[in-house]
Amino acid sequence: MKRIHLRTQQFNSVQLAWLLLILAVIVYVIVMSYQSVLRYDTFKATAFDLGNMDQAIWNTLHGRFFVWTNQGDNYFGPPTRLAQHVEPILIPLSLLYIFHADPRILLIFQTLVLASGALPVFLLTRKHLPEWPLLAAVMTFAYLILPALLGVNIFDFHPIALATPLLLYAILAITYKRYFWFVIACVLAAATKEELPTVVALLGFLVIWKYKTPRLGTILFIGGVLWSLIAVAFIVPHFYHGTQHNSFWYRYQALGSSPSAAIVNILFHPWILITTFVSFDRIYYLLNIFRGTGFLALLAPEWLLPTLPNFAINLLGDDKLLYTGIYHYNAPIIPFVMMASIIGLQRVVKLWARWRGEAVVLPSDSFSPAKVQAGERRPGYTSFPDRVVLTYQSIFQALSTRPVVTRSLALAQPHFSGVTYEGRAQWKRFGERMEPLVKAVPLKTFQWIACAWIIAMALLNYAYMAPTLTNLMATNTPGTHEARIGQLLAQIPPDAPVSAGTSLNPHLTERQYITIFPNVTISSIPGSDQTVKYIIVDLSTVFPEDKIATVKALNQLSQGRFCTLKMADDVILLGRRDVVNCP
């Protein structure tokens, strides 16, 4: 009877965990879809990057792959996304517009995809902590309330946002040895931006190390490095005509005038990384990233290895948006912070059980390769993993017998031995001090403590970052002001070249030619006259320091080739005199 009761209790816990997962995902999708669309409807979405992405996807659907014109003077080179980023995933994303083109489709799709990442977080937690299903629901809650995730979701649309769930599904697939789906997820993730293949390459290293699958991991590592190298060293420089061969290098000028100069400076002056980039803002950024899951990720640092490329991009730049902790720059970091947190929590549970002297059956955080029957091996055949191991062994033996190596080890051994001994002694004393607490808290109680800790830290992290997130969200619902803007936008023909203010731009980008005011020419327009036909600007959204210059520019234009067609609530619509009937 007792056994039946325990099974029923376990079954109910699993059911409750799944119910909490479903409810959390539904609430997330409803709230974040509403907020994303509301932000667009109240003209708080921006040209960079919702307008950029909307036009590039719309043009791609119409056969003009990756074309966008928001920088009308082609500051970035040819009017193509390839001059800034390599995002081949835009091609399949363009199918979202096959029946109807609307940026809100992108916003809702992004929300659904990010919310779907809760499922692999839940399943991975269940895999590594199968006896505690409620912890899976709690970890899912921590994922969905991460300010980094919410910021990725709310701030316009970016293809790199899709990397968050794709990498989580990749980890889930390799954990369950679904190699085909693992490769598909990795390829799609790598297609979201040019640095993502390096993330996939480092994930391949973990596949070799943790999952004992060297052939797949090696292919992934080499393929990822080559993909990023081709994108960064050949594709982007080919389309971007600047001397630095990268339109975003201005963020890294402190390292050097160009990427090659930066590499030389780091190699010969490595202290520049500490003297220039160690700051309180960057430390707070790291705290914000790891605090959302109670710093458990720090207990599995090997799972943070794939985050190094993006941490380097964010921490070494001088643009503060990179390390605020809420923008799309963190999308590839989130999956590995979640996985590291799951493994870190598993290690805490194992340690607690060992201190208590209890036996706890948990899966290993490394996975053994499938056993190969002896009959399947050919005589004299050596598998690829065995060849890798034998190669490493032969290299190690060759190096370890050299006099310079043996003498260096002999000199260093006393120091290493002393440090190791002292570390073990300190750890032993720490365990002895923890013994009274450990004895008083059984594993069942520890589960609730872990749940409370994760929830408390997730809420604290959200509360700390809430003011920054609020700045990105809509502050009102559509009213008369938005209706009047809509009337002005409706007067612009759908195929006319336009110059629009940054807040109005995403509402007009489903056309071949559009730029951001104060640009009024688009160099890719065929013919000798490359001036736009309409200009529309919302003066209420212009920065105070730019308002005088903006008004002056509009007055000059209205006295020249343009005339004022209509004004409403600080929104002014100009038309070119040879195109419109001026009042």
Coordinates of C-alpha atoms in Angstrom, one line a residue:
M1 CA 0.0 0.0 0.0
K2 CA 2.9 2.4 0.9
R3 CA 4.5 1.6 -2.5
I4 CA 1.3 2.5 -4.3
H5 CA 1.0 5.8 -2.4
L6 CA 4.6 6.7 -3.3
R7 CA 4.1 6.0 -6.9
T8 CA 0.9 8.0 -6.9
Q9 CA 2.7 10.9 -5.3
Q10 CA 5.5 10.8 -7.8
F11 CA 3.0 10.5 -10.7
N12 CA 1.2 13.6 -9.4
S13 CA 4.4 15.5 -9.0
V14 CA 5.3 14.8 -12.6
Q15 CA 1.8 15.8 -13.7
L16 CA 2.0 19.0 -11.7
A17 CA 5.4 19.8 -13.2
W18 CA 4.0 19.4 -16.8
L19 CA 1.0 21.5 -15.9
L20 CA 3.2 24.3 -14.6
L21 CA 5.3 24.1 -17.7
I22 CA 2.3 24.5 -20.0
L23 CA 0.8 27.3 -17.9
A24 CA 4.1 29.2 -17.8
V25 CA 4.5 28.9 -21.6
I26 CA 1.0 30.0 -22.3
V27 CA 1.3 33.0 -20.0
Y28 CA 4.6 33.9 -21.5
V29 CA 3.3 33.7 -25.1
I30 CA 0.2 35.8 -24.3
V31 CA 2.0 38.5 -22.4
M32 CA 5.1 38.8 -24.6
S33 CA 3.1 38.7 -27.9
Y34 CA 0.8 41.4 -26.6
Q35 CA 3.8 43.5 -25.4
S36 CA 5.7 43.1 -28.7
V37 CA 2.7 43.9 -30.9
L38 CA 1.7 46.8 -28.6
R39 CA 5.2 48.2 -28.9
Y40 CA 4.9 48.2 -32.7
D41 CA 1.3 49.6 -32.7
T42 CA 2.3 52.5 -30.5
F43 CA 5.3 53.3 -32.8
K44 CA 8.0 52.4 -30.2
A45 CA 9.6 49.8 -32.5
T46 CA 12.6 51.1 -34.4
A47 CA 14.2 51.1 -37.8
F48 CA 17.2 49.4 -36.3
D49 CA 16.4 46.6 -36.4
L50 CA 12.7 45.8 -37.0
G51 CA 12.6 48.0 -40.1
N52 CA 15.9 46.5 -41.4
M53 CA 14.7 43.0 -40.9
D54 CA 11.2 43.6 -42.3
Q55 CA 12.6 45.1 -45.5
A56 CA 15.3 42.5 -45.9
I57 CA 12.8 39.6 -45.4
W58 CA 10.3 41.2 -47.7
N59 CA 12.9 41.8 -50.4
T60 CA 14.2 38.2 -50.1
L61 CA 10.7 36.9 -50.6
H62 CA 10.5 38.9 -53.8
G63 CA 13.8 37.6 -55.1
R64 CA 16.1 40.4 -53.9
F65 CA 18.0 38.4 -51.4
F66 CA 19.2 40.2 -48.2
V67 CA 18.5 43.7 -49.8
W68 CA 17.8 46.6 -47.5
T69 CA 18.2 50.4 -48.1
N70 CA 17.8 52.0 -44.7
Q71 CA 21.2 53.5 -45.0
G72 CA 20.3 55.4 -48.2
D73 CA 23.9 56.6 -48.9
N74 CA 25.2 53.1 -48.7
Y75 CA 27.5 53.8 -45.8
F76 CA 27.8 50.0 -45.3
G77 CA 28.5 49.5 -49.0
P78 CA 26.0 47.8 -51.3
P79 CA 22.4 47.8 -50.0
T80 CA 22.6 44.2 -48.6
R81 CA 22.6 42.7 -45.2
L82 CA 25.7 40.7 -46.2
A83 CA 27.8 43.9 -45.7
Q84 CA 27.1 43.7 -42.0
H85 CA 26.0 40.2 -41.1
V86 CA 25.8 36.8 -42.6
E87 CA 22.3 35.5 -41.9
P88 CA 21.2 32.9 -44.4
I89 CA 18.3 32.0 -42.2
L90 CA 16.5 35.0 -43.6
I91 CA 15.8 32.9 -46.7
P92 CA 13.5 30.4 -44.9
L93 CA 12.2 33.2 -42.7
S94 CA 10.9 35.0 -45.8
L95 CA 8.3 32.2 -46.1
L96 CA 6.5 33.8 -43.1
Y97 CA 5.5 36.6 -45.5
I98 CA 4.2 34.3 -48.3
F99 CA 0.6 35.0 -47.6
H100 CA 0.7 38.4 -45.8
A101 CA 3.6 40.7 -45.0
D102 CA 3.5 42.3 -41.6
P103 CA 6.3 42.9 -39.1
R104 CA 3.9 41.7 -36.3
I105 CA 4.2 38.3 -37.8
L106 CA 7.9 38.4 -37.1
L107 CA 7.3 39.6 -33.5
I108 CA 4.8 36.9 -32.7
F109 CA 6.9 34.2 -34.4
Q110 CA 9.9 35.3 -32.3
T111 CA 7.8 35.1 -29.1
L112 CA 6.6 31.6 -30.0
V113 CA 10.1 30.3 -30.8
L114 CA 11.7 31.8 -27.6
A115 CA 8.8 30.3 -25.5
S116 CA 9.5 26.9 -27.1
G117 CA 12.9 26.9 -25.5
A118 CA 11.2 26.2 -22.2
L119 CA 10.5 22.6 -23.3
P120 CA 14.2 21.5 -23.7
V121 CA 15.0 23.3 -20.4
F122 CA 12.3 21.2 -18.7
L123 CA 13.3 18.0 -20.4
L124 CA 17.0 18.4 -19.7
T125 CA 16.3 19.1 -16.0
R126 CA 14.1 16.0 -15.9
K127 CA 16.9 14.0 -17.5
H128 CA 19.5 15.1 -15.0
L129 CA 17.3 15.3 -11.9
P130 CA 14.6 12.7 -12.7
E131 CA 13.5 12.2 -9.0
W132 CA 12.6 15.9 -8.6
P133 CA 10.2 16.9 -11.3
L134 CA 9.2 20.2 -9.7
L135 CA 12.7 21.4 -10.1
A136 CA 12.2 21.1 -13.9
A137 CA 9.2 23.5 -13.6
V138 CA 11.2 25.9 -11.5
M139 CA 14.1 25.9 -13.9
T140 CA 11.6 26.6 -16.7
F141 CA 10.2 29.5 -14.8
A142 CA 13.7 30.9 -14.3
Y143 CA 14.3 30.6 -18.1
L144 CA 11.1 32.4 -19.0
I145 CA 11.7 35.3 -16.6
L146 CA 15.3 35.9 -17.5
P147 CA 15.7 39.6 -18.3
A148 CA 18.1 38.6 -21.0
L149 CA 15.4 36.5 -22.7
L150 CA 12.7 39.1 -22.2
G151 CA 15.0 41.8 -23.7
V152 CA 15.7 39.6 -26.7
N153 CA 12.0 39.2 -27.1
I154 CA 10.8 42.7 -26.6
F155 CA 13.4 44.6 -28.6
D156 CA 12.3 44.4 -32.2
F157 CA 13.1 41.2 -34.2
H158 CA 16.6 39.7 -34.8
P159 CA 17.4 36.3 -36.4
I160 CA 20.0 35.6 -33.7
A161 CA 17.1 35.4 -31.2
L162 CA 16.2 32.0 -32.8
A163 CA 19.6 30.7 -31.7
T164 CA 18.5 30.5 -28.1
P165 CA 15.9 27.7 -28.6
L166 CA 17.8 26.1 -31.4
L167 CA 20.9 25.6 -29.3
L168 CA 18.7 24.3 -26.4
Y169 CA 17.1 21.8 -28.8
A170 CA 20.6 20.9 -30.1
I171 CA 21.7 20.0 -26.5
L172 CA 18.6 18.1 -25.9
A173 CA 19.0 16.1 -29.2
I174 CA 22.7 15.2 -28.4
T175 CA 21.7 14.2 -24.9
Y176 CA 19.2 11.7 -26.3
K177 CA 21.5 10.7 -29.1
R178 CA 19.2 12.1 -31.8
Y179 CA 22.1 13.0 -34.1
F180 CA 20.1 14.0 -37.2
W181 CA 18.1 16.5 -35.3
F182 CA 21.2 17.7 -33.4
V183 CA 22.9 18.5 -36.7
I184 CA 19.8 20.2 -38.1
A185 CA 19.5 22.4 -35.0
C186 CA 23.2 23.3 -35.1
V187 CA 23.0 24.2 -38.8
L188 CA 20.0 26.4 -38.3
A189 CA 21.6 28.1 -35.3
A190 CA 24.8 28.8 -37.2
A191 CA 22.7 30.4 -40.0
T192 CA 21.4 33.1 -37.7
K193 CA 24.6 35.2 -37.6
E194 CA 28.2 35.0 -38.5
E195 CA 29.7 34.4 -35.0
L196 CA 27.2 31.5 -34.2
P197 CA 29.3 28.9 -36.1
T198 CA 32.1 29.5 -33.6
V199 CA 29.5 28.8 -30.8
V200 CA 28.5 25.6 -32.6
A201 CA 32.2 24.7 -33.0
L202 CA 32.8 24.9 -29.3
L203 CA 29.6 22.9 -28.7
G204 CA 31.3 20.3 -31.0
F205 CA 34.2 20.3 -28.5
L206 CA 31.8 19.5 -25.7
V207 CA 30.3 16.7 -27.9
I208 CA 33.8 15.2 -28.0
W209 CA 34.4 15.7 -24.3
K210 CA 31.1 15.2 -22.6
Y211 CA 29.3 12.9 -25.0
K212 CA 32.2 10.8 -26.2
T213 CA 31.3 11.3 -29.9
P214 CA 34.6 12.5 -31.4
R215 CA 33.7 12.0 -35.1
L216 CA 30.6 14.2 -34.9
G217 CA 32.2 16.7 -32.6
T218 CA 35.3 17.1 -34.8
I219 CA 33.2 17.6 -37.9
L220 CA 31.1 20.2 -36.0
F221 CA 34.2 22.0 -34.7
I222 CA 36.0 22.2 -38.1
G223 CA 32.8 23.1 -39.9
G224 CA 31.9 25.8 -37.5
V225 CA 35.3 27.4 -37.5
L226 CA 35.5 27.4 -41.3
W227 CA 31.9 28.8 -41.6
S228 CA 32.7 31.7 -39.4
L229 CA 36.1 32.3 -41.1
I230 CA 34.5 32.4 -44.5
A231 CA 31.7 34.7 -43.3
V232 CA 34.0 37.2 -41.4
A233 CA 37.1 37.1 -43.6
F234 CA 35.5 36.9 -47.1
I235 CA 31.8 37.5 -47.3
V236 CA 31.4 40.6 -45.2
P237 CA 34.6 42.3 -46.5
H238 CA 33.5 41.6 -50.0
F239 CA 30.3 43.6 -49.6
Y240 CA 31.6 46.2 -47.1
H241 CA 34.0 48.7 -48.7
G242 CA 35.4 50.2 -45.6
T243 CA 39.1 50.0 -44.8
Q244 CA 38.3 48.0 -41.6
H245 CA 36.3 45.4 -43.6
N246 CA 33.7 45.5 -40.8
S247 CA 31.0 48.1 -40.2
F248 CA 31.0 47.5 -36.4
W249 CA 34.7 47.7 -35.7
Y250 CA 34.2 51.2 -34.2
R251 CA 33.1 49.4 -31.0
Y252 CA 36.5 47.8 -30.7
Q253 CA 38.8 50.7 -31.6
A254 CA 40.5 50.5 -28.1
L255 CA 41.9 47.2 -29.3
G256 CA 43.3 48.4 -32.5
S257 CA 42.5 50.2 -35.7
S258 CA 41.5 46.9 -37.4
P259 CA 40.9 43.3 -36.5
S260 CA 44.5 42.3 -37.5
A261 CA 45.9 45.2 -35.4
A262 CA 43.8 44.1 -32.5
I263 CA 45.2 40.6 -32.6
V264 CA 48.7 41.9 -32.6
N265 CA 48.0 44.2 -29.7
I266 CA 46.4 41.5 -27.6
L267 CA 49.3 39.1 -28.3
F268 CA 52.0 41.6 -27.4
H269 CA 50.1 43.7 -24.9
P270 CA 47.7 41.3 -23.2
W271 CA 47.3 43.6 -20.2
I272 CA 45.2 45.9 -22.4
L273 CA 42.3 43.5 -21.8
I274 CA 42.5 44.2 -18.0
T275 CA 43.3 47.9 -18.0
T276 CA 40.7 48.8 -20.6
F277 CA 37.8 46.4 -20.2
V278 CA 37.6 45.6 -16.5
S279 CA 34.8 47.9 -15.2
F280 CA 31.9 47.9 -12.8
D281 CA 29.4 47.9 -15.6
R282 CA 30.9 44.8 -17.1
I283 CA 31.0 43.0 -13.7
Y284 CA 27.4 43.9 -13.1
Y285 CA 26.6 42.5 -16.6
L286 CA 28.1 39.2 -15.6
L287 CA 26.2 39.2 -12.3
N288 CA 23.0 39.8 -14.2
I289 CA 23.6 36.9 -16.6
F290 CA 24.3 34.4 -13.8
R291 CA 22.1 35.6 -11.1
G292 CA 18.9 34.6 -12.9
T293 CA 19.5 30.9 -12.1
G294 CA 21.1 31.5 -8.7
F295 CA 24.7 31.3 -9.9
L296 CA 24.4 27.6 -10.4
A297 CA 25.9 27.9 -13.8
L298 CA 29.3 28.7 -12.2
L299 CA 29.4 25.1 -10.8
A300 CA 29.6 23.7 -14.4
P301 CA 32.0 26.0 -16.1
E302 CA 32.8 23.6 -18.9
W303 CA 29.3 24.3 -20.3
L304 CA 30.0 28.0 -20.5
L305 CA 32.8 27.3 -23.0
P306 CA 30.6 28.0 -26.0
T307 CA 29.6 31.4 -24.5
L308 CA 33.2 32.7 -24.9
P309 CA 32.8 34.2 -28.4
N310 CA 29.8 36.2 -27.4
F311 CA 31.1 37.2 -24.0
A312 CA 34.2 38.5 -25.9
I313 CA 32.1 40.4 -28.4
N314 CA 30.0 41.9 -25.6
L315 CA 32.7 42.6 -23.0
L316 CA 35.4 43.9 -25.3
G317 CA 33.2 46.5 -27.0
D318 CA 32.8 50.1 -25.9
D319 CA 29.1 50.2 -26.7
K320 CA 27.2 50.0 -23.4
L321 CA 24.3 48.3 -25.1
L322 CA 26.5 45.2 -25.5
Y323 CA 26.7 44.6 -21.8
T324 CA 23.4 45.9 -20.4
G325 CA 22.3 42.3 -20.3
I326 CA 18.9 42.6 -22.0
Y327 CA 19.5 43.0 -25.8
H328 CA 19.8 40.4 -28.5
Y329 CA 23.6 40.2 -28.0
N330 CA 22.9 37.7 -25.2
A331 CA 20.8 35.2 -27.3
P332 CA 23.6 32.6 -27.8
I333 CA 24.7 32.9 -24.2
I334 CA 21.3 32.0 -22.6
P335 CA 21.2 28.3 -23.7
F336 CA 24.5 27.4 -22.1
V337 CA 23.8 29.3 -18.9
M338 CA 20.7 27.2 -18.6
M339 CA 22.5 24.0 -19.3
A340 CA 25.3 24.9 -17.0
S341 CA 22.8 25.7 -14.3
I342 CA 21.1 22.3 -14.7
I343 CA 24.4 20.4 -14.4
G344 CA 25.5 22.7 -11.6
L345 CA 22.3 21.9 -9.6
Q346 CA 22.8 18.2 -10.3
R347 CA 26.4 18.4 -8.8
V348 CA 25.1 20.2 -5.7
V349 CA 22.5 17.4 -5.2
K350 CA 25.2 14.8 -5.6
L351 CA 27.5 16.6 -3.2
W352 CA 24.8 17.0 -0.6
A353 CA 23.9 13.3 -0.9
R354 CA 27.6 12.3 -0.5
W355 CA 28.0 14.5 2.6
R356 CA 24.9 12.8 4.1
G357 CA 26.3 9.4 3.2
E358 CA 23.1 8.6 1.1
A359 CA 22.9 6.9 -2.2
V360 CA 21.3 9.0 -4.9
V361 CA 20.9 7.7 -8.5
L362 CA 21.4 10.5 -11.0
P363 CA 22.6 10.4 -14.6
S364 CA 26.2 11.3 -15.2
D365 CA 26.9 14.7 -16.7
S366 CA 29.0 12.9 -19.2
F367 CA 27.7 10.2 -21.5
S368 CA 29.5 7.0 -22.5
P369 CA 29.5 6.0 -26.2
A370 CA 27.4 3.1 -27.3
K371 CA 29.0 -0.3 -26.8
V372 CA 30.2 -1.9 -30.0
Q373 CA 29.9 -5.7 -30.0
A374 CA 33.1 -7.5 -30.7
G375 CA 31.5 -9.3 -33.6
E376 CA 30.9 -6.0 -35.4
R377 CA 34.7 -5.2 -35.5
R378 CA 36.8 -6.3 -38.4
P379 CA 40.2 -7.9 -37.6
G380 CA 42.8 -5.2 -37.3
Y381 CA 40.1 -2.4 -37.4
T382 CA 40.6 0.6 -35.0
S383 CA 37.7 2.9 -34.5
F384 CA 38.0 6.7 -35.0
P385 CA 37.7 7.4 -31.2
D386 CA 40.4 4.8 -30.5
R387 CA 42.7 6.4 -33.1
V388 CA 42.2 9.8 -31.5
V389 CA 43.0 8.4 -28.0
L390 CA 46.1 6.5 -29.4
T391 CA 47.3 9.7 -31.1
Y392 CA 47.0 11.8 -27.9
Q393 CA 48.8 9.0 -26.0
S394 CA 51.7 8.9 -28.4
I395 CA 52.1 12.7 -28.4
F396 CA 52.0 12.8 -24.6
Q397 CA 54.6 10.0 -24.3
A398 CA 56.9 11.7 -26.8
L399 CA 56.7 15.0 -24.9
S400 CA 56.9 13.6 -21.4
T401 CA 60.3 11.9 -22.2
R402 CA 62.0 15.0 -23.3
P403 CA 64.5 16.4 -20.8
V404 CA 63.2 20.0 -20.9
V405 CA 59.7 18.7 -20.0
T406 CA 60.9 16.3 -17.2
R407 CA 63.1 19.0 -15.6
S408 CA 60.4 21.6 -15.7
L409 CA 57.9 19.2 -14.1
A410 CA 60.5 18.2 -11.5
L411 CA 60.9 21.9 -10.5
A412 CA 57.2 22.7 -10.5
Q413 CA 56.0 19.5 -8.7
P414 CA 56.7 20.6 -5.1
H415 CA 54.7 23.8 -5.7
F416 CA 51.8 22.0 -7.4
S417 CA 51.8 19.3 -4.8
G418 CA 51.6 21.9 -2.0
V419 CA 48.7 23.8 -3.6
T420 CA 46.9 20.5 -4.3
Y421 CA 47.3 19.3 -0.7
E422 CA 46.3 22.6 0.8
G423 CA 43.2 22.7 -1.5
R424 CA 42.1 19.2 -0.4
A425 CA 42.7 20.1 3.2
Q426 CA 40.6 23.2 2.9
W427 CA 37.8 21.3 1.2
K428 CA 37.8 18.6 3.8
R429 CA 37.5 21.3 6.6
F430 CA 34.7 22.9 4.7
G431 CA 32.9 19.6 4.5
E432 CA 33.3 19.0 8.2
R433 CA 31.8 22.5 9.0
M434 CA 28.9 21.7 6.7
E435 CA 28.2 18.4 8.4
P436 CA 25.7 19.7 11.1
L437 CA 23.7 21.5 8.4
V438 CA 23.7 18.6 6.0
K439 CA 22.6 16.1 8.6
A440 CA 19.7 18.4 9.5
V441 CA 18.5 18.9 5.9
P442 CA 17.5 15.7 4.1
L443 CA 17.5 15.5 0.4
K444 CA 13.7 15.9 0.2
T445 CA 13.9 19.1 2.1
F446 CA 16.9 20.2 0.1
Q447 CA 14.7 20.0 -3.1
W448 CA 12.4 22.7 -1.7
I449 CA 15.4 24.8 -0.6
A450 CA 16.8 24.6 -4.2
C451 CA 13.4 25.6 -5.6
A452 CA 13.1 28.5 -3.3
W453 CA 16.7 29.7 -4.0
I454 CA 16.2 29.6 -7.8
I455 CA 12.8 31.3 -7.6
A456 CA 14.1 34.0 -5.2
M457 CA 17.2 34.7 -7.4
A458 CA 15.1 34.8 -10.6
L459 CA 12.7 37.3 -9.1
L460 CA 15.5 39.4 -7.7
N461 CA 17.2 39.4 -11.0
Y462 CA 14.0 40.5 -12.7
A463 CA 13.4 43.2 -10.2
Y464 CA 16.9 44.6 -10.6
M465 CA 16.6 44.7 -14.4
A466 CA 12.9 45.7 -14.6
P467 CA 13.6 49.5 -15.0
T468 CA 15.7 48.8 -18.0
L469 CA 13.2 46.4 -19.5
T470 CA 10.4 48.9 -18.9
N471 CA 12.2 51.5 -21.0
L472 CA 11.8 49.1 -24.0
M473 CA 8.1 48.4 -23.5
A474 CA 5.1 50.3 -24.6
T475 CA 3.7 52.8 -22.1
N476 CA 0.3 53.3 -23.6
T477 CA -2.3 51.6 -25.8
P478 CA -3.1 53.0 -29.3
G479 CA -5.2 56.1 -29.2
T480 CA -6.0 59.2 -31.3
H481 CA -2.3 60.0 -31.7
E482 CA -1.6 56.6 -33.3
A483 CA -4.7 56.9 -35.4
R484 CA -3.6 60.2 -36.9
I485 CA -0.2 58.8 -37.7
G486 CA -1.9 55.9 -39.4
Q487 CA -3.9 58.3 -41.6
L488 CA -0.7 60.1 -42.7
L489 CA 1.1 56.8 -43.4
A490 CA -1.9 55.7 -45.6
Q491 CA -1.3 58.7 -47.9
I492 CA 2.1 57.3 -49.0
P493 CA 1.8 55.0 -52.0
P494 CA 3.1 51.4 -51.3
D495 CA 5.8 51.6 -54.0
A496 CA 7.1 55.1 -53.4
P497 CA 10.6 55.7 -52.2
V498 CA 10.4 57.1 -48.6
S499 CA 12.5 58.7 -46.0
A500 CA 11.0 58.1 -42.5
G501 CA 11.9 58.8 -38.9
T502 CA 13.2 55.9 -37.0
S503 CA 9.9 55.2 -35.2
L504 CA 7.8 55.4 -38.3
N505 CA 10.3 53.5 -40.5
P506 CA 9.2 49.9 -39.6
H507 CA 5.6 50.7 -40.7
L508 CA 6.8 51.5 -44.2
T509 CA 9.6 49.0 -44.9
E510 CA 7.6 46.6 -47.1
R511 CA 8.8 48.4 -50.2
Q512 CA 11.9 48.3 -52.4
Y513 CA 13.3 51.7 -51.4
I514 CA 13.2 53.3 -48.0
T515 CA 15.7 55.2 -45.8
I516 CA 15.9 56.9 -42.5
F517 CA 15.6 60.6 -42.1
P518 CA 17.7 62.8 -42.4
N519 CA 18.8 60.8 -45.5
V520 CA 16.7 61.8 -48.4
T521 CA 18.5 60.0 -51.2
I522 CA 18.9 56.3 -51.9
S523 CA 21.9 55.5 -54.1
S524 CA 20.4 52.2 -55.3
I525 CA 17.4 53.9 -57.0
P526 CA 17.9 53.5 -60.8
G527 CA 18.3 56.7 -62.9
S528 CA 19.8 60.1 -62.2
D529 CA 17.2 61.3 -59.7
Q530 CA 17.8 59.3 -56.5
T531 CA 15.8 61.5 -54.2
V532 CA 12.9 60.0 -52.2
K533 CA 9.3 61.0 -53.1
Y534 CA 8.0 61.3 -49.6
I535 CA 9.3 62.3 -46.2
I536 CA 7.6 61.6 -42.9
V537 CA 9.0 62.4 -39.4
D538 CA 7.5 62.3 -35.9
L539 CA 9.2 65.2 -34.1
S540 CA 8.0 64.0 -30.7
T541 CA 10.4 61.0 -30.9
V542 CA 13.4 63.0 -32.0
F543 CA 16.1 63.3 -29.3
P544 CA 16.1 66.8 -27.7
E545 CA 19.6 67.6 -28.8
D546 CA 18.7 66.7 -32.4
K547 CA 15.3 68.5 -32.6
I548 CA 16.6 71.9 -33.7
A549 CA 18.7 70.4 -36.5
T550 CA 15.7 68.2 -37.6
V551 CA 13.3 71.1 -37.7
K552 CA 15.8 73.2 -39.7
A553 CA 16.3 70.4 -42.2
L554 CA 12.6 69.9 -42.7
N555 CA 12.1 73.7 -43.2
Q556 CA 14.9 73.7 -45.9
L557 CA 13.3 70.8 -47.7
S558 CA 9.8 72.2 -47.6
Q559 CA 11.2 75.4 -49.2
G560 CA 12.9 73.5 -51.9
R561 CA 11.9 70.3 -53.8
F562 CA 9.4 69.3 -51.2
C563 CA 6.1 70.8 -49.9
T564 CA 4.2 70.1 -46.6
L565 CA 1.3 67.8 -47.3
K566 CA -0.1 67.5 -43.8
M567 CA 0.8 67.8 -40.1
A568 CA -0.8 66.1 -37.1
D569 CA 0.5 65.8 -33.5
D570 CA 4.1 66.8 -34.3
V571 CA 4.1 64.4 -37.3
I572 CA 4.9 66.1 -40.6
L573 CA 4.4 64.6 -44.1
L574 CA 6.3 66.1 -47.0
G575 CA 5.9 65.2 -50.7
R576 CA 8.2 65.9 -53.7
R577 CA 6.7 68.8 -55.7
D578 CA 7.1 67.0 -59.1
V579 CA 5.2 64.0 -57.7
V580 CA 2.4 65.3 -55.5
N581 CA -0.2 68.1 -55.8
C582 CA 1.0 70.6 -53.2
P583 CA -1.7 72.4 -51.2

